[in-house]
Coordinates of C-alpha atoms and ligand atoms in Angstrom, one line a residue:
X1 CA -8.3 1.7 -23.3
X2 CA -6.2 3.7 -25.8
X3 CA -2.3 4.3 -24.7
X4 CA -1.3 7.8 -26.2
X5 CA 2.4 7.3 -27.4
X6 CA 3.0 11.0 -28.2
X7 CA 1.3 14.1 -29.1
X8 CA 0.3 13.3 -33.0
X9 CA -1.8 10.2 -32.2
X10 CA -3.2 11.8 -28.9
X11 CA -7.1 11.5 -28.3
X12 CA -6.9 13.9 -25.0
X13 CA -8.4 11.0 -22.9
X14 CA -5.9 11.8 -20.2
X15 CA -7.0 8.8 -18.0
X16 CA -5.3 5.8 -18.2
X17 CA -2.4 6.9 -20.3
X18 CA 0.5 6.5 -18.3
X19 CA 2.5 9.8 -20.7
X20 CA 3.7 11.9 -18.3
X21 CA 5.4 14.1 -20.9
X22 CA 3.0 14.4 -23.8
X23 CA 2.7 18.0 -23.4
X24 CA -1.0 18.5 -23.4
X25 CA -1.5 16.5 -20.4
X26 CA -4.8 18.5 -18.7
X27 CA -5.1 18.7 -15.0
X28 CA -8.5 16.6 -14.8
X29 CA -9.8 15.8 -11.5
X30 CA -10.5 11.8 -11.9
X31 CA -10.7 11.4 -8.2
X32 CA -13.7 9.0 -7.2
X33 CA -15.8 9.1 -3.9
X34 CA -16.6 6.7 -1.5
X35 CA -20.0 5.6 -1.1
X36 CA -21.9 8.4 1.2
X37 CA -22.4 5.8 3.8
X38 CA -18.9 5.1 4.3
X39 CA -16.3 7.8 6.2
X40 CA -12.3 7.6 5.5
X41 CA -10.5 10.7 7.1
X42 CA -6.8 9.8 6.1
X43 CA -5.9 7.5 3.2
X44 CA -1.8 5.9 2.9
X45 CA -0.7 4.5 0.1
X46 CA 2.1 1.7 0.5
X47 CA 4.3 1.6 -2.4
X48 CA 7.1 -0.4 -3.9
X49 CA 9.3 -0.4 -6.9
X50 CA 9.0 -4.3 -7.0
X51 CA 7.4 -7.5 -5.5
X52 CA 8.9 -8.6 -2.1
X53 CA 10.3 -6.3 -0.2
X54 CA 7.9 -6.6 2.6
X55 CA 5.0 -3.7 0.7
X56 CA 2.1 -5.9 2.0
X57 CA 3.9 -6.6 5.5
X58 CA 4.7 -3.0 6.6
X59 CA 0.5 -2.2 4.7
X60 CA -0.4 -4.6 7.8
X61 CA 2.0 -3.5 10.1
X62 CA 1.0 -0.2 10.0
X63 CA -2.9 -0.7 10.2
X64 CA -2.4 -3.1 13.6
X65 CA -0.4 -0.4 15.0
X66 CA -2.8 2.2 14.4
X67 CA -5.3 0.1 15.6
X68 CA -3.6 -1.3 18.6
X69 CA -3.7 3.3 19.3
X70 CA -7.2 3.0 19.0
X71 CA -7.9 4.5 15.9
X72 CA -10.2 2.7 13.2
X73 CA -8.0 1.5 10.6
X74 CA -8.8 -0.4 7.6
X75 CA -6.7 -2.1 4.7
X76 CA -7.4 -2.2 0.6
X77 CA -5.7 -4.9 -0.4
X78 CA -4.6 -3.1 -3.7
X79 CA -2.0 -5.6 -4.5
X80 CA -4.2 -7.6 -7.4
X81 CA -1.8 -10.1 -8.5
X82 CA 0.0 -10.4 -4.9
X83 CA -3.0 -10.7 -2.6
X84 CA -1.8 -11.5 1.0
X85 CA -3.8 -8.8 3.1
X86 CA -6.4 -11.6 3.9
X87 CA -4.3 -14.4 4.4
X88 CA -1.8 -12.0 6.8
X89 CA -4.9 -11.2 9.1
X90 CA -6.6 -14.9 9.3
X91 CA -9.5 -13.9 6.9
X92 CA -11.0 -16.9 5.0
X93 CA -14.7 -15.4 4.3
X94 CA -15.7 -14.5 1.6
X95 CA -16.7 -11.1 0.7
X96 CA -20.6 -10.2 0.8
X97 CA -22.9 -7.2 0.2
X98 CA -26.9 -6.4 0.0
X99 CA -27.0 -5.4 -3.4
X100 CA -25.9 -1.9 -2.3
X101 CA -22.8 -2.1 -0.5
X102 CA -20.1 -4.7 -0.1
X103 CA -19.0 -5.6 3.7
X104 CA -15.6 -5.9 4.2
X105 CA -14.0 -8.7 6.4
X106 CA -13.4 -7.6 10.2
X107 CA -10.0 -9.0 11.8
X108 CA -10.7 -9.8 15.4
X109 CA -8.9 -6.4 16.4
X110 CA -11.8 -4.8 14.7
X111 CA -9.8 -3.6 11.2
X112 CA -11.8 -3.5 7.9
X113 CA -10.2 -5.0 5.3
X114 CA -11.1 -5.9 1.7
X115 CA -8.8 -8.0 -0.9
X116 CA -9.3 -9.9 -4.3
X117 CA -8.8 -13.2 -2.2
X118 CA -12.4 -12.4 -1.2
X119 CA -13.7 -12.6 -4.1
X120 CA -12.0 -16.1 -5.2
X121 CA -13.9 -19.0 -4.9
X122 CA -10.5 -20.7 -4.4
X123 CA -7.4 -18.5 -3.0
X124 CA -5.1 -20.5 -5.0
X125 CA -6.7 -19.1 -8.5
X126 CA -4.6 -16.7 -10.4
X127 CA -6.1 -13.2 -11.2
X128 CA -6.6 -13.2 -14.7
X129 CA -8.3 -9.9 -14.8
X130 CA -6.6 -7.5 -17.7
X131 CA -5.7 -4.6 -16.5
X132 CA -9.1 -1.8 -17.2
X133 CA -10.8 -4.6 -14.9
X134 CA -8.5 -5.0 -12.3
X135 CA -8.7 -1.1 -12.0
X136 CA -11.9 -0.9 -12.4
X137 CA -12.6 -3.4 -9.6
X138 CA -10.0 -1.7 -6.9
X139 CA -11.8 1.2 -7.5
X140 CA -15.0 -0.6 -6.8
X141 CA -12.8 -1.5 -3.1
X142 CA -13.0 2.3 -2.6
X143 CA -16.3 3.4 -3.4
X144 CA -18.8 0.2 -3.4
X145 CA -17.8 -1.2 -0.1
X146 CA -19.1 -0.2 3.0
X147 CA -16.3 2.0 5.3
X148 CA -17.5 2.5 8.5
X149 CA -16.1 5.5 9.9
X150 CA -12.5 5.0 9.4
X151 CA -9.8 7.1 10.8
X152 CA -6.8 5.7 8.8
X153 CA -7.2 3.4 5.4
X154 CA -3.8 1.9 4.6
X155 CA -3.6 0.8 0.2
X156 CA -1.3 -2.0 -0.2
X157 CA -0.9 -0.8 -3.6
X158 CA 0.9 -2.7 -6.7
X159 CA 4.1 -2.6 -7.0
X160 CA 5.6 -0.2 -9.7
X161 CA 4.5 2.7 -11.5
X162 CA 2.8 0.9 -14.6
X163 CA -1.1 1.1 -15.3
X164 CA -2.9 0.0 -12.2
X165 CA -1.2 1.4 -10.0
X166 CA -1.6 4.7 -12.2
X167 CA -5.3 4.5 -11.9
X168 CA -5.0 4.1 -8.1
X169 CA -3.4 7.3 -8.0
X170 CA -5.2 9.5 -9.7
X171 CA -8.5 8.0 -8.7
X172 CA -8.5 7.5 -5.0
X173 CA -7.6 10.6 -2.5
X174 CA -4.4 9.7 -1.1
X175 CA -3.0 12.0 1.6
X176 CA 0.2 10.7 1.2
X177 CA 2.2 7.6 0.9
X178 CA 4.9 5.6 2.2
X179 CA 7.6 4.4 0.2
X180 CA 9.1 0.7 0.7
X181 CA 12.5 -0.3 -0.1
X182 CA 14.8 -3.2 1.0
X183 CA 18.8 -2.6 0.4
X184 CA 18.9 -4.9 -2.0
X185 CA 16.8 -2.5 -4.1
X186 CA 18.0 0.4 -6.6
X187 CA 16.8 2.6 -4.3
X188 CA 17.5 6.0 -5.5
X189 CA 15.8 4.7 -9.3
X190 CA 12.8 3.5 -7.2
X191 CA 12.3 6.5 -5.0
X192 CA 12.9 8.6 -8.3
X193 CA 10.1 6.9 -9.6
X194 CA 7.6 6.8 -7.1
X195 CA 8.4 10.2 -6.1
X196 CA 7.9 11.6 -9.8
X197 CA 4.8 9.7 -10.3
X198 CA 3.2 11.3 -6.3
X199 CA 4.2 15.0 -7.6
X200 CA 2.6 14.4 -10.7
X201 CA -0.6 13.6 -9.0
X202 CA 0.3 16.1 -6.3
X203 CA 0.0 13.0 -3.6
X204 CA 2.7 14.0 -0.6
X205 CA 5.3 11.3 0.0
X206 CA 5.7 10.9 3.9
X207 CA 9.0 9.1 3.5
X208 CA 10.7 5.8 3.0
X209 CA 10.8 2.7 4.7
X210 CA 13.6 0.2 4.9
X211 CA 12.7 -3.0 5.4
X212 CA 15.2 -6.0 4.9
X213 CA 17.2 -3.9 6.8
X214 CA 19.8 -5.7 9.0
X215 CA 19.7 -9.0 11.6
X216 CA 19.7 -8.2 15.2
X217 CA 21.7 -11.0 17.2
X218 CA 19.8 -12.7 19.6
X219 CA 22.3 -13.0 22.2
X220 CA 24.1 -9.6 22.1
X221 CA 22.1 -7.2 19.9
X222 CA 24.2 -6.2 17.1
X223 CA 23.3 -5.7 14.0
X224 CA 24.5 -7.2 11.3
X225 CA 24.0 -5.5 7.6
X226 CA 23.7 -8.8 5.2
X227 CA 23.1 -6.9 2.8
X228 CA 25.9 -4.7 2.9
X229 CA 25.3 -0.7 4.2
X230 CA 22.6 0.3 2.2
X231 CA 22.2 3.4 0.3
X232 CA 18.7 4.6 2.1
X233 CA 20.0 8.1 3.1
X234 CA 21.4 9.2 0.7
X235 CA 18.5 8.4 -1.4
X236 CA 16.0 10.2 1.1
X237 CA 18.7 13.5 0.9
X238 CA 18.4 13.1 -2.8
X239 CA 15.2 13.9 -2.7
X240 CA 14.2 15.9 0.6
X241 CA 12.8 12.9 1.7
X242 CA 13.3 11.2 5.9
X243 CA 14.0 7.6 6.3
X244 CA 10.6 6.6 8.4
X245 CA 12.5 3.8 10.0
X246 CA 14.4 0.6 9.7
X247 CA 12.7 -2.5 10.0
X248 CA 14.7 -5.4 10.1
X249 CA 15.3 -9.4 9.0
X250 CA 12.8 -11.1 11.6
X251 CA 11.0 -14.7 11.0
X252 CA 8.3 -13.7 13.2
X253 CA 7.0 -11.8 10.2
X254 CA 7.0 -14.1 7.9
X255 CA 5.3 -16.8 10.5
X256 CA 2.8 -14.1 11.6
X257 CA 2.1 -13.5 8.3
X258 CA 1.4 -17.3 7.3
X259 CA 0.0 -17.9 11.1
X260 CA -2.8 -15.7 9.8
X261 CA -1.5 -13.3 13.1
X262 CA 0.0 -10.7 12.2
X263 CA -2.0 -8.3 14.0
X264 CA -0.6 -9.8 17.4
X265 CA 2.8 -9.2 16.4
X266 CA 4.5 -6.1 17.5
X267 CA 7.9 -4.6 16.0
X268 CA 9.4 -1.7 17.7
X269 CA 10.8 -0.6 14.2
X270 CA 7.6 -0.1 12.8
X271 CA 6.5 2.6 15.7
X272 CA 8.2 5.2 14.5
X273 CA 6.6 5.5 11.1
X274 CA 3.3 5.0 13.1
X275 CA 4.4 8.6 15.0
X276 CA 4.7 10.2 12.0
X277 CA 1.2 8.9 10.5
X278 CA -0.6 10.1 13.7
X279 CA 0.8 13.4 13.0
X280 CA -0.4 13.8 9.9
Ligands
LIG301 P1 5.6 -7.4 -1.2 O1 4.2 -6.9 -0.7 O2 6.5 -6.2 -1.3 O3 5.5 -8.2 -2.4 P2 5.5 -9.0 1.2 O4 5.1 -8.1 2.3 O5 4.5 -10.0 0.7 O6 6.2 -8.3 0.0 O7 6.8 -9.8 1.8 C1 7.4 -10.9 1.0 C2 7.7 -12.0 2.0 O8 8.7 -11.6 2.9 C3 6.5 -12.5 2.9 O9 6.6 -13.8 3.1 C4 6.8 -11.7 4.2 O10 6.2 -12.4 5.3 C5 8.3 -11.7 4.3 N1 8.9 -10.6 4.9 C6 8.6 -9.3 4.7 N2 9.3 -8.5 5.5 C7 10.1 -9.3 6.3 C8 11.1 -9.1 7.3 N3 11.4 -7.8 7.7 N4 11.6 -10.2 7.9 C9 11.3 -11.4 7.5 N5 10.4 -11.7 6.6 C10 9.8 -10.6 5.9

């Protein structure tokens, strides 16, 4: 696909050119549908400015607690070079269809959940999809597989703003999404970022999310800021934004997450970004 540098060379194919400047930028509608068996009333995006601060973790987070309130949740594991939606819930199947749809895995909680690890023979193997494919194939997540009546989809999406990640946005129906940070992060370049790239697709940003935040002492509760104070607030002021919460150091994450259990762990931090998706 042809990247449009500036105006001169510009062939007015507006999708996948990641200009947000050029000027002559149309306001296309390249929004896909889901398959008209499938029903999604509320779709997050999870974003991040970079790998590893906790995107995929707070993606699953969020679905278990949703589910755990009884709604139907399900998660598109978006993150194509990253996958860990599968491995977080205990999924090893592979995916499967009949030629019309494709079935997505269903974690023991009942959430529906499709990832790139489903399609890999072996989970180890790199995806070595270029990037028109690896759209082109989370795109197919949306609309080929098979949705059944979801309340809230949660899209671990990549991380940054370059091509894929593009696509996503303009291509699947966000109602809003939820931006991850740790406070190790540039946070106020990140949020800039993702924020720009939302309004530009007109997609609502429902806050941020710290995660990383702080260590909670065992023995008397205080919390201690290894990373220093972070810079999260006045990032969110910056840019009308809240601070959905603060979710902190804790190895039960990252032994839920290799467990394959996640969806049995509960973090009180994670609640109140759960209140504010319900209201939405
Ligand atoms: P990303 O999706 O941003 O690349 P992940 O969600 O995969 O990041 O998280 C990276 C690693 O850090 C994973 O092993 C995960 O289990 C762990 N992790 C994430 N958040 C926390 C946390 N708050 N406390 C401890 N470990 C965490």
């Amino acid at each position: 696909m042809s990247e449009n540098k500036n105006a001169e060379n510009c062939n007015h194919v507006c999708e996948g050119c990641s200009v947000a400047d050029c000027g002559s930028r149309r306001p296309v509608n390249m929004k896909i549908e889901p398959n008209e068996l499938s029903s999604i009333k509320k779709i997050i995006g999870v974003v991040s400015g970079k790998g590893g601060v906790g995107k995929s973790f707070v993606t699953s987070m969020l679905a278990a607690e949703m589910q755990r309130r009884g709604y139907r949740t399900a998660v598109l594991d978006g993150d194509i070079t990253g996958p860990s939606q599968a491995k977080a819930f205990g999924i090893s199947e592979r995916a499967s269809g009949n030629g019309q749809v494709i079935f997505p895995a269903v974690t023991k909680n009942g959430i529906q959940v499709i990832s790139t690890n489903m399609l890999l023979d072996d989970e180890e193997q790199p995806v070595i999809w270029r990037g028109p494919m690896a759209a082109g194939i989370l795109k197919q997540f949306y609309q080929d597989v098979y949705w059944n009546d979801v309340d809230y989809m949660f899209v671990d999406m990549p991380p940054g703003t370059g091509d894929i990640p593009l696509t996503l946005f303009q291509s699947i129906p966000l109602d809003g999404i939820v931006v991850v940070t740790s406070p190790q992060e540039l946070v106020s370049m990140v949020v800039g970022k993702a924020i720009n790239m939302a309004d530009m697709m007109n997609i609502k940003v429902l806050g941020l999310i710290e995660n990383m935040s702080y260590v909670e002492c065992p023995k008397c509760g205080e919390k201690i800021y290894v990373f220093g104070q972070s810079h999260i607030e006045e990032a969110a002021e910056k840019h009308g934004l809240s601070v959905m919460t603060r979710i902190p150091l804790d190895p039960r994450i990252s032994e839920a997450s290799d467990a394959g259990s996640i969806e049995d762990l509960q973090i009180e931090a994670v609640k109140p970004a759960a209140d504010l998706i319900e209201k939405l």
